[in-house]
PDB file of C-alpha atoms in Angstrom:
ATOM      1  CA  MET J   1      96.137  71.039  -1.371  1.00 54.00           C
ATOM      2  CA  LYS J   2      97.450  74.089  -2.815  1.00 55.00           C
ATOM      3  CA  SER J   3     100.146  72.033  -4.589  1.00 53.00           C
ATOM      4  CA  THR J   4      97.355  69.729  -6.234  1.00 48.00           C
ATOM      5  CA  PHE J   5      95.665  72.930  -7.256  1.00 45.00           C
ATOM      6  CA  LEU J   6      98.510  74.341  -8.978  1.00 42.00           C
ATOM      7  CA  LEU J   7      99.497  71.118 -10.654  1.00 42.00           C
ATOM      8  CA  ILE J   8      95.862  70.906 -12.134  1.00 47.00           C
ATOM      9  CA  LEU J   9      96.474  74.421 -13.577  1.00 43.00           C
ATOM     10  CA  ILE J  10      99.904  73.858 -14.876  1.00 44.00           C
ATOM     11  CA  PHE J  11      98.360  70.576 -16.690  1.00 44.00           C
ATOM     12  CA  ALA J  12      95.482  72.351 -18.063  1.00 44.00           C
ATOM     13  CA  SER J  13      97.176  75.471 -19.413  1.00 42.00           C
ATOM     14  CA  SER J  14      99.915  73.386 -20.796  1.00 39.00           C
ATOM     15  CA  GLY J  15      97.205  71.631 -23.624  1.00 46.00           C
ATOM     16  CA  LEU J  16      98.158  68.180 -21.926  1.00 44.00           C
ATOM     17  CA  PHE J  17      93.879  67.818 -21.700  1.00 52.00           C
ATOM     18  CA  ALA J  18      92.353  67.019 -24.876  1.00 66.00           C
ATOM     19  CA  LYS J  19      89.507  69.381 -26.132  1.00 86.00           C
ATOM     20  CA  SER J  20      86.320  67.773 -27.262  1.00 88.00           C
ATOM     21  CA  LEU J  21      83.264  68.500 -28.849  1.00 89.00           C
ATOM     22  CA  ASN J  22      79.596  67.316 -29.719  1.00 91.00           C
ATOM     23  CA  LEU J  23      79.129  66.723 -33.304  1.00 89.00           C
ATOM     24  CA  GLU J  24      76.143  65.696 -35.286  1.00 92.00           C
ATOM     25  CA  VAL J  25      76.498  63.787 -38.571  1.00 90.00           C
ATOM     26  CA  SER J  26      74.356  62.060 -40.958  1.00 91.00           C
ATOM     27  CA  SER J  27      75.214  60.071 -44.172  1.00 87.00           C
ATOM     28  CA  THR J  28      73.719  58.734 -46.473  1.00 88.00           C
ATOM     29  CA  ILE J  29      75.356  55.585 -48.920  1.00 83.00           C
ATOM     30  CA  LYS J  30      73.996  54.559 -51.963  1.00 85.00           C
ATOM     31  CA  SER J  31      75.478  51.411 -53.643  1.00 79.00           C
ATOM     32  CA  ASN J  32      73.949  48.778 -55.731  1.00 78.00           C
ATOM     33  CA  LYS J  33      70.439  49.693 -54.877  1.00 80.00           C
ATOM     34  CA  GLN J  34      70.905  49.682 -51.217  1.00 82.00           C
ATOM     35  CA  VAL J  35      70.816  52.807 -49.072  1.00 87.00           C
ATOM     36  CA  GLU J  36      72.377  53.252 -45.679  1.00 85.00           C
ATOM     37  CA  ASN J  37      71.569  55.835 -43.641  1.00 90.00           C
ATOM     38  CA  ILE J  38      73.803  57.095 -40.461  1.00 85.00           C
ATOM     39  CA  ASN J  39      72.393  59.698 -38.023  1.00 90.00           C
ATOM     40  CA  SER J  40      75.005  59.862 -34.954  1.00 87.00           C
ATOM     41  CA  LYS J  41      75.296  62.588 -32.150  1.00 91.00           C
ATOM     42  CA  LEU J  42      78.515  62.142 -31.091  1.00 88.00           C
ATOM     43  CA  ARG J  43      81.504  63.564 -28.537  1.00 92.00           C
ATOM     44  CA  VAL J  44      84.926  63.474 -30.086  1.00 92.00           C
ATOM     45  CA  GLU J  45      88.120  64.501 -29.291  1.00 92.00           C
ATOM     46  CA  LEU J  46      89.412  67.157 -31.765  1.00 91.00           C
ATOM     47  CA  ASN J  47      92.540  66.021 -33.604  1.00 92.00           C
ATOM     48  CA  LYS J  48      91.941  61.972 -33.030  1.00 94.00           C
ATOM     49  CA  GLU J  49      90.352  59.786 -35.560  1.00 95.00           C
ATOM     50  CA  PHE J  50      86.892  58.086 -34.794  1.00 92.00           C
ATOM     51  CA  THR J  51      84.750  55.415 -36.710  1.00 90.00           C
ATOM     52  CA  LEU J  52      81.242  56.129 -37.131  1.00 83.00           C
ATOM     53  CA  PRO J  53      78.763  53.119 -36.783  1.00 73.00           C
ATOM     54  CA  SER J  54      77.946  51.280 -40.014  1.00 77.00           C
ATOM     55  CA  LYS J  55      77.198  47.916 -41.281  1.00 76.00           C
ATOM     56  CA  LYS J  56      78.246  48.061 -45.146  1.00 74.00           C
ATOM     57  CA  SER J  57      80.413  51.133 -44.644  1.00 80.00           C
ATOM     58  CA  LYS J  58      83.578  52.037 -42.611  1.00 85.00           C
ATOM     59  CA  ILE J  59      83.335  56.097 -41.998  1.00 87.00           C
ATOM     60  CA  LEU J  60      86.668  57.505 -40.282  1.00 91.00           C
ATOM     61  CA  MET J  61      86.550  60.881 -39.324  1.00 91.00           C
ATOM     62  CA  ARG J  62      88.532  63.580 -37.816  1.00 93.00           C
ATOM     63  CA  VAL J  63      87.971  66.983 -36.528  1.00 92.00           C
ATOM     64  CA  GLU J  64      90.252  69.766 -36.032  1.00 92.00           C
ATOM     65  CA  GLU J  65      90.165  73.253 -34.564  1.00 88.00           C
ATOM     66  CA  LEU J  66      91.700  75.813 -37.795  1.00 87.00           C
ATOM     67  CA  LYS J  67      93.543  78.371 -35.978  1.00 84.00           C
ATOM     68  CA  GLY J  68      94.490  81.567 -37.913  1.00 78.00           C
ATOM     69  CA  LEU J  69      91.366  81.496 -40.227  1.00 77.00           C
ATOM     70  CA  SER J  70      88.843  84.048 -39.517  1.00 78.00           C
ATOM     71  CA  ARG J  71      85.700  83.315 -37.205  1.00 81.00           C
ATOM     72  CA  GLY J  72      82.128  83.202 -38.257  1.00 76.00           C
ATOM     73  CA  PRO J  73      79.607  86.569 -38.144  1.00 77.00           C
ATOM     74  CA  GLY J  74      79.049  85.909 -34.540  1.00 77.00           C
ATOM     75  CA  GLY J  75      82.548  84.715 -33.601  1.00 77.00           C
ATOM     76  CA  GLU J  76      82.123  80.743 -33.885  1.00 83.00           C
ATOM     77  CA  ARG J  77      85.502  79.002 -34.197  1.00 86.00           C
ATOM     78  CA  PRO J  78      86.154  77.445 -37.865  1.00 89.00           C
ATOM     79  CA  VAL J  79      87.150  73.315 -37.896  1.00 91.00           C
ATOM     80  CA  LEU J  80      87.874  71.415 -40.765  1.00 92.00           C
ATOM     81  CA  VAL J  81      85.944  67.787 -40.832  1.00 91.00           C
ATOM     82  CA  SER J  82      87.782  65.079 -42.575  1.00 93.00           C
ATOM     83  CA  ALA J  83      86.490  61.715 -43.845  1.00 90.00           C
ATOM     84  CA  GLU J  84      87.600  58.568 -45.195  1.00 91.00           C
ATOM     85  CA  ILE J  85      84.550  56.540 -46.568  1.00 86.00           C
ATOM     86  CA  TYR J  86      85.091  52.913 -47.394  1.00 85.00           C
ATOM     87  CA  HIS J  87      82.523  50.795 -48.639  1.00 80.00           C
ATOM     88  CA  ILE J  88      82.788  46.903 -47.748  1.00 80.00           C
ATOM     89  CA  TYR J  89      81.969  43.902 -49.853  1.00 78.00           C
ATOM     90  CA  LYS J  90      82.681  40.845 -49.136  1.00 82.00           C
ATOM     91  CA  GLY J  91      84.974  41.425 -46.346  1.00 83.00           C
ATOM     92  CA  GLU J  92      86.908  43.776 -48.522  1.00 86.00           C
ATOM     93  CA  LYS J  93      86.911  47.658 -48.366  1.00 86.00           C
ATOM     94  CA  GLU J  94      87.306  49.961 -51.053  1.00 85.00           C
ATOM     95  CA  LEU J  95      87.493  53.993 -50.595  1.00 87.00           C
ATOM     96  CA  VAL J  96      84.833  55.507 -52.133  1.00 82.00           C
ATOM     97  CA  SER J  97      85.535  59.069 -50.872  1.00 83.00           C
ATOM     98  CA  LYS J  98      87.960  61.205 -49.058  1.00 90.00           C
ATOM     99  CA  PRO J  99      86.287  64.489 -48.094  1.00 88.00           C
ATOM    100  CA  HIS J 100      87.299  67.395 -46.220  1.00 91.00           C
ATOM    101  CA  ILE J 101      84.556  70.146 -45.151  1.00 88.00           C
ATOM    102  CA  ILE J 102      85.367  73.671 -43.634  1.00 89.00           C
ATOM    103  CA  THR J 103      82.336  74.859 -41.494  1.00 89.00           C
ATOM    104  CA  HIS J 104      81.951  77.021 -38.020  1.00 90.00           C
ATOM    105  CA  LEU J 105      80.755  75.668 -34.633  1.00 90.00           C
ATOM    106  CA  GLY J 106      77.264  75.259 -34.986  1.00 91.00           C
ATOM    107  CA  LYS J 107      77.048  75.679 -38.613  1.00 91.00           C
ATOM    108  CA  GLU J 108      75.727  72.765 -40.848  1.00 93.00           C
ATOM    109  CA  ALA J 109      78.215  71.838 -43.839  1.00 91.00           C
ATOM    110  CA  SER J 110      77.528  68.985 -46.401  1.00 92.00           C
ATOM    111  CA  PHE J 111      79.012  66.896 -48.717  1.00 88.00           C
ATOM    112  CA  SER J 112      78.010  64.755 -51.658  1.00 88.00           C
ATOM    113  CA  THR J 113      79.659  62.918 -54.500  1.00 82.00           C
ATOM    114  CA  THR J 114      79.183  59.733 -56.891  1.00 83.00           C
ATOM    115  CA  ASP J 115      82.141  57.637 -57.963  1.00 77.00           C
ATOM    116  CA  TYR J 116      82.945  55.854 -61.059  1.00 77.00           C
ATOM    117  CA  GLU J 117      80.630  52.966 -60.095  1.00 77.00           C
ATOM    118  CA  GLY J 118      77.604  54.824 -59.233  1.00 81.00           C
ATOM    119  CA  ARG J 119      77.870  54.956 -55.590  1.00 80.00           C
ATOM    120  CA  GLU J 120      76.428  58.278 -54.188  1.00 86.00           C
ATOM    121  CA  VAL J 121      77.782  59.547 -50.338  1.00 84.00           C
ATOM    122  CA  LYS J 122      76.081  62.592 -48.808  1.00 90.00           C
ATOM    123  CA  LEU J 123      77.647  63.430 -45.547  1.00 88.00           C
ATOM    124  CA  THR J 124      76.728  66.354 -43.559  1.00 92.00           C
ATOM    125  CA  VAL J 125      78.140  67.507 -40.051  1.00 91.00           C
ATOM    126  CA  LYS J 126      77.299  69.988 -37.481  1.00 93.00           C
ATOM    127  CA  PRO J 127      79.781  70.663 -34.902  1.00 91.00           C
ATOM    128  CA  LEU J 128      78.487  71.850 -31.275  1.00 89.00           C
ATOM    129  CA  LEU J 129      80.396  72.904 -28.737  1.00 78.00           C
ATOM    130  CA  ILE J 130      84.301  72.862 -27.744  1.00 72.00           C
ATOM    131  CA  GLU J 131      85.296  72.104 -24.260  1.00 68.00           C
TER     132      GLU J 131
END
């Protein structure tokens, strides 16, 4: 029993268990007079790419904990949220935007852009608890 507990303690302290967090994401993509809204609450692993569910787009995201940057006024840890947003048309995907947003846990951050073809993208994220 003691040896099992010791092994668990060693693995936990070595960082082999992936950290995860809760993430609220909303995105609006306007293209060719079509609008796609995505609202999701997800549990994701830090430093691991994941895909948001979407019909007309492909949105790849990744969240990283930023060490070495100052914490927020309430001690909130900073995180970097990266995304790759692709428009899918006739089976082909084309990169629309590749935003990177720095925010703190519990704080909402937004990004919006319009590309050369008039496609608009708005991405809002709110990272919550890191476990």
